[in-house]
PDB file of C-alpha atoms in Angstrom:
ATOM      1  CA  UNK A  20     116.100  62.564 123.150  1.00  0.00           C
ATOM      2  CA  UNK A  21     113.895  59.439 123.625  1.00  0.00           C
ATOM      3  CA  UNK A  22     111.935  57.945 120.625  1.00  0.00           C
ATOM      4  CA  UNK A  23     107.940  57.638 121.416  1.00  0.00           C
ATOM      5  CA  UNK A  24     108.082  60.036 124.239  1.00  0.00           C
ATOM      6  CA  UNK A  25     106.488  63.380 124.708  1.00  0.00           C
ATOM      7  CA  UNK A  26     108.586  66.565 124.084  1.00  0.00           C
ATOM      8  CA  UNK A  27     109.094  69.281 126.727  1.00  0.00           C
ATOM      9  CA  UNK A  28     108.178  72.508 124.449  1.00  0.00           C
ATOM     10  CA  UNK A  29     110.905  74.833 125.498  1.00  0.00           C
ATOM     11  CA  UNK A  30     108.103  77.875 124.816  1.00  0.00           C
ATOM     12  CA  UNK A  31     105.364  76.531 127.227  1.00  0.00           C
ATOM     13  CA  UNK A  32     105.250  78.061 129.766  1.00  0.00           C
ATOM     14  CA  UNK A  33     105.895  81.506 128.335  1.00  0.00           C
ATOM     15  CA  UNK A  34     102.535  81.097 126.287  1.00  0.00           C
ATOM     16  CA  UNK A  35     100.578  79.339 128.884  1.00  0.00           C
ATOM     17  CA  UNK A  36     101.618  82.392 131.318  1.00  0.00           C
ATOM     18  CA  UNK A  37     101.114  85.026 128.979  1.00  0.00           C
ATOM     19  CA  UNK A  38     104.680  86.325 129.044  1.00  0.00           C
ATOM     20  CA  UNK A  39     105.401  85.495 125.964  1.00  0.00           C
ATOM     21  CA  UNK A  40     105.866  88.893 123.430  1.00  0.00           C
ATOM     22  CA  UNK A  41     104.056  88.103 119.937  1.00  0.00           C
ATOM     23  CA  UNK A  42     105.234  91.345 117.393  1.00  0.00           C
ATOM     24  CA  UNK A  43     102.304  93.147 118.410  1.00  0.00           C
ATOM     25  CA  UNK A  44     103.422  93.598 122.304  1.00  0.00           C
ATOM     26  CA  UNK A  45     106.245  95.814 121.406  1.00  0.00           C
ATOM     27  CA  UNK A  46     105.977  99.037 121.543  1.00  0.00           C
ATOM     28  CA  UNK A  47     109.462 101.708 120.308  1.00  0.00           C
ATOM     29  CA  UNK A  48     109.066 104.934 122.026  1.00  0.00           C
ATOM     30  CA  UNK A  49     108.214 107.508 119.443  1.00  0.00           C
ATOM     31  CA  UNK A  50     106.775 104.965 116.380  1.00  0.00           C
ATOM     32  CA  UNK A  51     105.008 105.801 113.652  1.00  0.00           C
ATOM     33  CA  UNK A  52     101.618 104.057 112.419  1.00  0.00           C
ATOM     34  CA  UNK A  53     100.602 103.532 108.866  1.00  0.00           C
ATOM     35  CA  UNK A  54      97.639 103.165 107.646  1.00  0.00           C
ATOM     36  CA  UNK A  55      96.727 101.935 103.997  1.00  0.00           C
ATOM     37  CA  UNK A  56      94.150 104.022 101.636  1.00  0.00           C
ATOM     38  CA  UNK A  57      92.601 101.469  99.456  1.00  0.00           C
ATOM     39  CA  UNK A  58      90.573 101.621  96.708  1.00  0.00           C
ATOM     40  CA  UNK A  59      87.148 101.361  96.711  1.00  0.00           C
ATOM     41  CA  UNK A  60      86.858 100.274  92.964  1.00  0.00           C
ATOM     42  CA  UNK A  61      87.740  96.657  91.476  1.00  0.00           C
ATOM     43  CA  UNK A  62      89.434  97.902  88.282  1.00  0.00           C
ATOM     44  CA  UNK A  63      90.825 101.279  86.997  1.00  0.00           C
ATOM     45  CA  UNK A  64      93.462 104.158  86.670  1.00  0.00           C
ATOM     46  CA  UNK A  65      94.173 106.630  89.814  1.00  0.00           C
ATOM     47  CA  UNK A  66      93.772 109.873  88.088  1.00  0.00           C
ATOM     48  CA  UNK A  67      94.361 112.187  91.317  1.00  0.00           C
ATOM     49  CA  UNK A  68      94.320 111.932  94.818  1.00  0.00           C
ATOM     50  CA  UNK A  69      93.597 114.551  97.248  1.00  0.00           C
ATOM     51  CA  UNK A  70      95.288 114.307 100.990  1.00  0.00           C
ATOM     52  CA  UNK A  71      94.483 117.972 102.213  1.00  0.00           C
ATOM     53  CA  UNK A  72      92.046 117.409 104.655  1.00  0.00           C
ATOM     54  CA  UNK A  73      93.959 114.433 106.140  1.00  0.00           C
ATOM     55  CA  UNK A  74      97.479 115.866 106.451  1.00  0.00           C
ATOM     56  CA  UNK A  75      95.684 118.838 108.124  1.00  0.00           C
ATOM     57  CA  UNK A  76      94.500 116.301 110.851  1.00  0.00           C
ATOM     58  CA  UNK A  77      96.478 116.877 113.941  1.00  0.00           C
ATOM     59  CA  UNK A  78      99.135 114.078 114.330  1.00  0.00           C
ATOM     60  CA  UNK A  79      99.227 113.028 110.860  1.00  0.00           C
ATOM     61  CA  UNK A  80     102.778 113.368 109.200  1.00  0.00           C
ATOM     62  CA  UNK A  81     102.634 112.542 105.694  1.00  0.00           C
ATOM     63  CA  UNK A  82     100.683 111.068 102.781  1.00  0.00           C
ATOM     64  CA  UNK A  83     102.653 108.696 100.486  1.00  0.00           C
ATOM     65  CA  UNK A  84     101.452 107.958  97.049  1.00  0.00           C
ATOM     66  CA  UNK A  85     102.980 105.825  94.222  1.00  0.00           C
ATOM     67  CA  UNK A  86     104.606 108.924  93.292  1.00  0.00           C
ATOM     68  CA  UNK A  87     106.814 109.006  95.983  1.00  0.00           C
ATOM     69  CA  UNK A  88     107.580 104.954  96.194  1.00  0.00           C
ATOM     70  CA  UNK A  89     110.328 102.572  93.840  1.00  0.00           C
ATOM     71  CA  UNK A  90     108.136 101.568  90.503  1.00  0.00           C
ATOM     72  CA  UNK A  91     109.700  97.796  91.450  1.00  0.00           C
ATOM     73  CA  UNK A  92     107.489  95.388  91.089  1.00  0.00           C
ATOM     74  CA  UNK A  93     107.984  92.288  93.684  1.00  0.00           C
ATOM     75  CA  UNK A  94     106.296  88.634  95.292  1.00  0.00           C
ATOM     76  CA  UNK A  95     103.753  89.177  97.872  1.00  0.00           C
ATOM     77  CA  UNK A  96     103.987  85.296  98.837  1.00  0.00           C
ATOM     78  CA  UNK A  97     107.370  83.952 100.559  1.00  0.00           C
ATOM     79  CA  UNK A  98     108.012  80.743  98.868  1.00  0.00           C
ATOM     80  CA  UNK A  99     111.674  79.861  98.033  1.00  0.00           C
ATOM     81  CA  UNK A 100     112.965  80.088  95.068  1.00  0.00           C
ATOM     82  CA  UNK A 101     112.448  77.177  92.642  1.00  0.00           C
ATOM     83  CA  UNK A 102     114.140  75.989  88.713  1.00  0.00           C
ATOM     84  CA  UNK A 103     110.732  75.778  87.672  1.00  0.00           C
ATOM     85  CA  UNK A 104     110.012  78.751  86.258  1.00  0.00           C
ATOM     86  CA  UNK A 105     106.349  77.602  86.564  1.00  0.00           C
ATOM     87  CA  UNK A 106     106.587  77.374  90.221  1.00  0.00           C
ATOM     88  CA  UNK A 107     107.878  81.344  91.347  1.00  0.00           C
ATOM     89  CA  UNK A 108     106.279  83.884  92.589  1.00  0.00           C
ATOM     90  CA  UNK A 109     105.091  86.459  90.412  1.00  0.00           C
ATOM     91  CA  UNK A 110     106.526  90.108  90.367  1.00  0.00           C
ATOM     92  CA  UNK A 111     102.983  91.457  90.604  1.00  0.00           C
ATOM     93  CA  UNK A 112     102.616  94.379  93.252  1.00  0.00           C
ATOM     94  CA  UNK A 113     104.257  97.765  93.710  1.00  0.00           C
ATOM     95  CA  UNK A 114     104.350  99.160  97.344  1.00  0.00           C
ATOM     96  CA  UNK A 115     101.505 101.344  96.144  1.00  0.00           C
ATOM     97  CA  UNK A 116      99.807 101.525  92.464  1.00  0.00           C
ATOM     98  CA  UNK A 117      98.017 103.851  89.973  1.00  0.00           C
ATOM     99  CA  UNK A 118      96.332 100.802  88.328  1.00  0.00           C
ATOM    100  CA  UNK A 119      93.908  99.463  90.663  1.00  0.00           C
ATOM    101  CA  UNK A 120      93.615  95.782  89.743  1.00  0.00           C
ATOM    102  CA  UNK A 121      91.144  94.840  92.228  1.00  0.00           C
ATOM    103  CA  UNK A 122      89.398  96.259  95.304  1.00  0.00           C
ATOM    104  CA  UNK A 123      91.496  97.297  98.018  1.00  0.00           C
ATOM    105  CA  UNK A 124      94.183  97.668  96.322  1.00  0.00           C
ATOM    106  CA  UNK A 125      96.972 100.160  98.115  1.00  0.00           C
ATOM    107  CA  UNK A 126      96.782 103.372  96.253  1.00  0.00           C
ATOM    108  CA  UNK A 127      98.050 105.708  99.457  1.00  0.00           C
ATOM    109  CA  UNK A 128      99.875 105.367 102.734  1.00  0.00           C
ATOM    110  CA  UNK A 129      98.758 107.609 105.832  1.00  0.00           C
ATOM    111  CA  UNK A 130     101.685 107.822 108.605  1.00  0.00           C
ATOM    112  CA  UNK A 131     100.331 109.244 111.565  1.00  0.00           C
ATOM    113  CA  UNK A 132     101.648 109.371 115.629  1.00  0.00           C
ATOM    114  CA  UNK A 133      98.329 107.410 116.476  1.00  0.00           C
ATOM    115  CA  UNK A 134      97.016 104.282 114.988  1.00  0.00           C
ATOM    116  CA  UNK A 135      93.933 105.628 115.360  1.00  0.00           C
ATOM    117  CA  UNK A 136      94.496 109.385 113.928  1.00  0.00           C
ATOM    118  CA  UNK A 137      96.425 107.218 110.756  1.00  0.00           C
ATOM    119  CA  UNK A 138      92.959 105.265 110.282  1.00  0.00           C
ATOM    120  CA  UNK A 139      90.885 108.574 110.761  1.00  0.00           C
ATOM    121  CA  UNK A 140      93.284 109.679 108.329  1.00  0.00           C
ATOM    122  CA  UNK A 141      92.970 107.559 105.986  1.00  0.00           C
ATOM    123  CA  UNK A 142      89.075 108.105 105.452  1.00  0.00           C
ATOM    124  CA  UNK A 143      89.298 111.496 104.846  1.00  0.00           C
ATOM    125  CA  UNK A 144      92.107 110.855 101.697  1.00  0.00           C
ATOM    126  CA  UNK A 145      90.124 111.525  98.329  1.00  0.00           C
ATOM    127  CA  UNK A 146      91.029 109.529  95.287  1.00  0.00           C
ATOM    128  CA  UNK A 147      89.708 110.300  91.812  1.00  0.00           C
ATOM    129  CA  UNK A 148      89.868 107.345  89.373  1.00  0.00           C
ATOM    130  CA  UNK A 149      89.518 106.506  85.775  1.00  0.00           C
ATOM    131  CA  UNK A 150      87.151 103.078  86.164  1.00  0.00           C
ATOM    132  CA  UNK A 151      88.144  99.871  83.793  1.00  0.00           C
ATOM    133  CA  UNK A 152      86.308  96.896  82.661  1.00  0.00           C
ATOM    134  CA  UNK A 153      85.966  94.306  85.430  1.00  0.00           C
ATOM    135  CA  UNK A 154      86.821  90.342  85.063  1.00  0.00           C
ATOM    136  CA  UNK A 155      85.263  88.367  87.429  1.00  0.00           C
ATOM    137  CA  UNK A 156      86.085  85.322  87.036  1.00  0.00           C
ATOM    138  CA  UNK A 157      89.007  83.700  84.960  1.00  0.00           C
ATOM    139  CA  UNK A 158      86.674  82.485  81.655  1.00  0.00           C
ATOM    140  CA  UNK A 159      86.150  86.551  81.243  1.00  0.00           C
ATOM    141  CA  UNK A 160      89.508  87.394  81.624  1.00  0.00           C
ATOM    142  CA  UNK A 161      90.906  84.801  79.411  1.00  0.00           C
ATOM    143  CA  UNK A 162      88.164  85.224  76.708  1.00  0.00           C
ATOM    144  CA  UNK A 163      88.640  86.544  73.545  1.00  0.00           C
ATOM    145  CA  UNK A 164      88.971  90.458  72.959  1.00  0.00           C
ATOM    146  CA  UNK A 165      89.243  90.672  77.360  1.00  0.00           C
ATOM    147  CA  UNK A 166      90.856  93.976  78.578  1.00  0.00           C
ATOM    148  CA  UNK A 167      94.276  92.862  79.912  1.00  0.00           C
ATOM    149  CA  UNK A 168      94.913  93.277  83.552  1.00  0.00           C
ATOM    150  CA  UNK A 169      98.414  93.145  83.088  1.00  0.00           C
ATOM    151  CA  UNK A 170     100.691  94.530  80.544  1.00  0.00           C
ATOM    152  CA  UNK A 171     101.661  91.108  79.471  1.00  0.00           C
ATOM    153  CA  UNK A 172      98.045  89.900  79.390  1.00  0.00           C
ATOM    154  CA  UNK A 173      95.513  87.767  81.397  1.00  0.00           C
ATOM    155  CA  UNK A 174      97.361  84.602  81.602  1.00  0.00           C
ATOM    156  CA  UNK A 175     100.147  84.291  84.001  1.00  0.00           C
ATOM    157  CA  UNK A 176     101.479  80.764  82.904  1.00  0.00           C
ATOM    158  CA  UNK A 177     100.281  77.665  80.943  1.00  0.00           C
ATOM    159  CA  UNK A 178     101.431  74.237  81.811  1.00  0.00           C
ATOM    160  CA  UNK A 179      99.962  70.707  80.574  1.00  0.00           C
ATOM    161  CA  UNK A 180     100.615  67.581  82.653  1.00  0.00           C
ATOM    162  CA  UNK A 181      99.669  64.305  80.620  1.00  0.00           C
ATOM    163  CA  UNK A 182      99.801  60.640  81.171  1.00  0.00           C
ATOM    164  CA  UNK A 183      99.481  57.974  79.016  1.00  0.00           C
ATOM    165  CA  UNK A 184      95.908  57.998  76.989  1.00  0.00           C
ATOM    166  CA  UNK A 185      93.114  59.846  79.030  1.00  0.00           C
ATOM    167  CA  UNK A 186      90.790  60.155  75.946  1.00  0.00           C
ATOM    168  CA  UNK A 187      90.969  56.428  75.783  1.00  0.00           C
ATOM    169  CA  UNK A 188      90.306  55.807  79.484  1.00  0.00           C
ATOM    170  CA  UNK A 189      87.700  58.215  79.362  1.00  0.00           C
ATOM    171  CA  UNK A 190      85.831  55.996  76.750  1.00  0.00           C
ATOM    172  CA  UNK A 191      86.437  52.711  77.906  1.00  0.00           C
ATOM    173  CA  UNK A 192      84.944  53.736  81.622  1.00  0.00           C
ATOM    174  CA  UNK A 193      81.246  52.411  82.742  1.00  0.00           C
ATOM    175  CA  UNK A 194      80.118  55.985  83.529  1.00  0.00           C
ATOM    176  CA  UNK A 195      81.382  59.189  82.513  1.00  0.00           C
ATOM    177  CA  UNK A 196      81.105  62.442  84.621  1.00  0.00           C
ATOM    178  CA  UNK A 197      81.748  66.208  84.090  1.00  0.00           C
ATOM    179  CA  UNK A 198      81.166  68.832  86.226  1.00  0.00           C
ATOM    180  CA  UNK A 199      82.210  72.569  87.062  1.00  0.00           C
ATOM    181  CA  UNK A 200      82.800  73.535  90.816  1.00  0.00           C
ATOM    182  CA  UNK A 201      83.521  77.064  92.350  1.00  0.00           C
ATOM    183  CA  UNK A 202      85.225  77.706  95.406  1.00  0.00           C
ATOM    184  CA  UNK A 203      85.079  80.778  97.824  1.00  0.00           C
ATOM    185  CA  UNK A 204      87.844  82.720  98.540  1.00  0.00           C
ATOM    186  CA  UNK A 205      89.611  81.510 102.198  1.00  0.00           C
ATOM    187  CA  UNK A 206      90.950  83.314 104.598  1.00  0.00           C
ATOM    188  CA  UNK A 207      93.383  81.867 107.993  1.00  0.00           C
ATOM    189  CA  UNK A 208      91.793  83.075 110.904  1.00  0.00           C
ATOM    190  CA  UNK A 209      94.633  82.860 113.350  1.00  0.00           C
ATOM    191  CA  UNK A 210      94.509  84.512 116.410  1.00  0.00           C
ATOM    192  CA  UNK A 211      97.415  86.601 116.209  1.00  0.00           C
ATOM    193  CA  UNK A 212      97.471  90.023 114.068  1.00  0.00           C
ATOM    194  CA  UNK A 213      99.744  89.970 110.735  1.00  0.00           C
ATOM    195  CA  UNK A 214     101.800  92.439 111.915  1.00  0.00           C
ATOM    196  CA  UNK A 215     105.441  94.190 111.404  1.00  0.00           C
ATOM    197  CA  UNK A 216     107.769  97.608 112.160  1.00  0.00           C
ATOM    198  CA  UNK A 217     111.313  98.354 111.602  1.00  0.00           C
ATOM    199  CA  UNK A 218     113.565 100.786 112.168  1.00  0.00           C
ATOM    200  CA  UNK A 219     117.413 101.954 111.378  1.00  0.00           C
ATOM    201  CA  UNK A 220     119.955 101.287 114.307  1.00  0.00           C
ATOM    202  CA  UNK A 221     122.530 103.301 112.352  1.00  0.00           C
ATOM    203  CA  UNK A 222     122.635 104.308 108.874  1.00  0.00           C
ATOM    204  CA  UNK A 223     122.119 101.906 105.790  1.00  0.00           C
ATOM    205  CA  UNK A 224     121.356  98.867 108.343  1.00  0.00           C
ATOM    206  CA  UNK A 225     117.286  98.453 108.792  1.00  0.00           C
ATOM    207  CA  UNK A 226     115.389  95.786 110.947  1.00  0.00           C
ATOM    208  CA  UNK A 227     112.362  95.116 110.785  1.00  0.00           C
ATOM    209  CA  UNK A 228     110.432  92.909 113.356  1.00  0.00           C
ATOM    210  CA  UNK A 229     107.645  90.935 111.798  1.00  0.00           C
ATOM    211  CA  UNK A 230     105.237  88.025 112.383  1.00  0.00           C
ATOM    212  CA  UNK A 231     106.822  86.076 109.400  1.00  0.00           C
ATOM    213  CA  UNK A 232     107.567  82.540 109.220  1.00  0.00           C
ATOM    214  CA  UNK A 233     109.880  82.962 106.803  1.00  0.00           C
ATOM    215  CA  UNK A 234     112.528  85.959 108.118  1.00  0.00           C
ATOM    216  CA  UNK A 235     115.252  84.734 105.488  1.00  0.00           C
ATOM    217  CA  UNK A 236     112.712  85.338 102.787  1.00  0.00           C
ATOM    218  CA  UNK A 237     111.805  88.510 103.865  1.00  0.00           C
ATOM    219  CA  UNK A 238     115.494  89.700 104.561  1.00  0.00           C
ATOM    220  CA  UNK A 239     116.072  88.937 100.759  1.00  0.00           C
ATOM    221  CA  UNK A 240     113.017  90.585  99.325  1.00  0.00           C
ATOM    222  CA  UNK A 241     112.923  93.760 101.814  1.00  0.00           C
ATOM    223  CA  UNK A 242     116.826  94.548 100.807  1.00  0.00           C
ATOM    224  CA  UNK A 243     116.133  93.792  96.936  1.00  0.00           C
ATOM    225  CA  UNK A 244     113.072  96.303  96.784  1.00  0.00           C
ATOM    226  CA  UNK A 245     115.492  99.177  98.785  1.00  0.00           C
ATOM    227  CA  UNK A 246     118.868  97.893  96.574  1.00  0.00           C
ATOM    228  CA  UNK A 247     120.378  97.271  99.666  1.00  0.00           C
ATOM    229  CA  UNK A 248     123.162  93.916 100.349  1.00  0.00           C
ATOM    230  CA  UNK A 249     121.536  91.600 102.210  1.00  0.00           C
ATOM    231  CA  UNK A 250     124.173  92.404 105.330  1.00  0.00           C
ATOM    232  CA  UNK A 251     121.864  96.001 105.449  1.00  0.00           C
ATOM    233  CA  UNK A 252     118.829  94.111 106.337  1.00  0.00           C
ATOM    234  CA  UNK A 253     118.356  91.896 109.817  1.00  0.00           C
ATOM    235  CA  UNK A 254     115.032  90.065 110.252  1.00  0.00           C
ATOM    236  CA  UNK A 255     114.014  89.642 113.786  1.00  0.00           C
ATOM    237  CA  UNK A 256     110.781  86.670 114.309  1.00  0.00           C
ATOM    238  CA  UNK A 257     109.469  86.952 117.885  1.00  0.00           C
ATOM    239  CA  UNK A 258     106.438  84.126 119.246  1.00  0.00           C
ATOM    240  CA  UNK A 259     104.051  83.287 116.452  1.00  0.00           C
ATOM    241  CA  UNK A 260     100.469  82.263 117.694  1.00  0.00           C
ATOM    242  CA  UNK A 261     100.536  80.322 114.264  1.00  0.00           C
ATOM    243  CA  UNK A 262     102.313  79.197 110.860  1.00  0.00           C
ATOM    244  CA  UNK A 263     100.152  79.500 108.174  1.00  0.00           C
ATOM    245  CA  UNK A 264     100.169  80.517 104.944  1.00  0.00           C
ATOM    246  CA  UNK A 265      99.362  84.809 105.459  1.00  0.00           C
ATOM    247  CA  UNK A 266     102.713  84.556 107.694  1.00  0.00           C
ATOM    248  CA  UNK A 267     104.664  84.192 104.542  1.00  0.00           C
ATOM    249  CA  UNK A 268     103.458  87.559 102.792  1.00  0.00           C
ATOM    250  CA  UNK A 269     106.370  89.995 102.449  1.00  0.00           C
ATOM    251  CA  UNK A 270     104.250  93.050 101.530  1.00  0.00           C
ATOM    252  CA  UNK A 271     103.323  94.389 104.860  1.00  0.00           C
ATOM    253  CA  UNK A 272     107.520  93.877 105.557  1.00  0.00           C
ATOM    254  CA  UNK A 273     108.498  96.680 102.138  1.00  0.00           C
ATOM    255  CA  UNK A 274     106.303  99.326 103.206  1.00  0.00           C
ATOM    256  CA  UNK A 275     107.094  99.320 107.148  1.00  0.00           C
ATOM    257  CA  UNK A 276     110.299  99.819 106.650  1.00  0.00           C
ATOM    258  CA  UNK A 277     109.368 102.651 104.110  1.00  0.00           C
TER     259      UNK A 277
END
C-alpha cells in the first residue's frame, strides 16, 4: 500500500461490466413474493380484515395478519447498541399491527408465486378500521389532554444539554433572534431496490440475503424476533449500489424470513 496514491477497487470491474449480482439479481427456483397491505388511514384500530377475494386469486398462497405473527415489538433502524439509554433504538414496530399509527402502516402480508399476482393481491384485501384522533405534528401530540400514540405516551425520551449561562448570553448579545423552521420528510434515492429473501438450508438454520449494510445487526435482530441463537441465523450482503441510511432498516429482514 502506497500513501497518496490511487486505490485499485477490487469490485470495478464487476460493476463497470455489469456482472456484478446486487440482491435483486437472484432468483431461488420456486420463491415466494410478499406483498405488504397497508393502511390507508393515519391513525386507528383494525377491527376486521377480509382476504376472501384475494386468497381466491389464482397463485396466491396465504394472507398473514397480526394474528398469525409474534406480538414482539423490535428496532426498525440498525444502529449498534449504545450505554446511553438515550441513544437506542426504540422497540416500536410489530411485523404487522392492529393499531395503525400512521399511514401505511403493515396491517397484512399477501404471499403469492408472482410478484405481480402478490401486488394484485394485495388490492383486493379489505380492512375495516376503528379511526383515532390524528397528531400531526409533535406540539399536538405532546399537548395537553393529546390521545397517546403509544401505550407509554407521546414522548419517547427527554434530554437537556446545558452550558454555562445561555440566558445571560442571550441578553448581553447586540441582536437577538427567534425563529421556528419545518423540515420535509427525506427520502435516499439510491439506485438500487431495498430488497431481501431467505430461506432454511436445513432445519432451525435460516439465511436471509439482504441489501443491508449492517448484516451483523440484522443477524442479531432477525434471530431475537424468531428466539433463535444467533448460530441459527447467517446473514449473507451481496454488491450494494449504495450505503445509506434505508440500508440499515431490519424490518423488511423479520418478515422475509417469515
Amino acid at each position: 500500500m502506497s500513501i497518496g496514491l490511487p486505490l485499485k477497487r477490487v469490485d470495478a470491474e464487476a460493476k463497470v461490466t455489469g456482472s456484478a449480482r446486487y440482491t435483486d439479481d437472484n432468483i431461488m427456483l420456486g420463491m415466494r413474493h410478499a406483498k405488504y397491505v397497508r393502511s390507508n388511514i393515519a391513525h386507528g384500530k383494525v377491527l376486521a380484515i377480509d382476504a376472501t377475494e384475494a386468497l381466491a386469486l389464482h397463485g396466491v398462497e396465504a394472507v398473514f395478519t397480526h394474528e398469525d405473527v409474534p406480538a414482539t415489538c423490535f428496532r426498525t433502524a440498525g444502529h449498534a447498541w449504545s450505554l446511553d439509554e438515550a441513544k437506542r433504538d426504540v422497540k416500536d414496530r410489530r411485523l404487522l399491527t392492529d393499531h395503525v399509527r400512521h399511514f401505511g402502516d403493515g396491517v397484512a402480508i399477501v404471499v403469492a408465486r408472482d410478484p405481480l399476482v402478490a401486488e394484485k393481491a394485495a388490492a383486493l384485501v379489505k380492512v375495516t378500521y376503528e379511526p383515532l384522533p390524528v397528531m400531526t405534528d409533535a406540539q399536538s401530540a405532546l399537548a395537553d389532554g393529546a390521545y397517546p400514540i403509544h401505550p407509554s405516551g407521546n414522548l419517547l425520551r427527554q434530554s437537556q444539554l446545558r452550558a454555562n449561562d445561555p440566558e445571560q448570553a442571550i441578553a448581553a448579545a447586540d441582536l437577538q433572534f427567534q425563529a421556528h423552521y419545518r423540515t420535509p420528510v427525506v427520502q435516499h434515492c439510491h439506485l438500487e431496490t431495498v430488497t431481501c429473501y431467505a430461506y432454511m438450508d436445513q432445519p432451525d438454520h435460516i439465511i436471509v440475503v439482504s441489501s443491508t449494510q449492517i448484516p451483523q445487526i440484522v443477524r442479531s435482530r432477525v434471530a431475537k424476533s424468531l428466539g433463535l441463537p444467533w448460530s441459527s441465523v447467517r446473514v449473507i450482503k451481496p454488491y450494494m449500489a449504495a450505503v445509506l441510511a434505508t440500508s440499515r432498516m431490519c424490518w423488511k429482514s423479520r418478515w422475509r424470513r417469515f
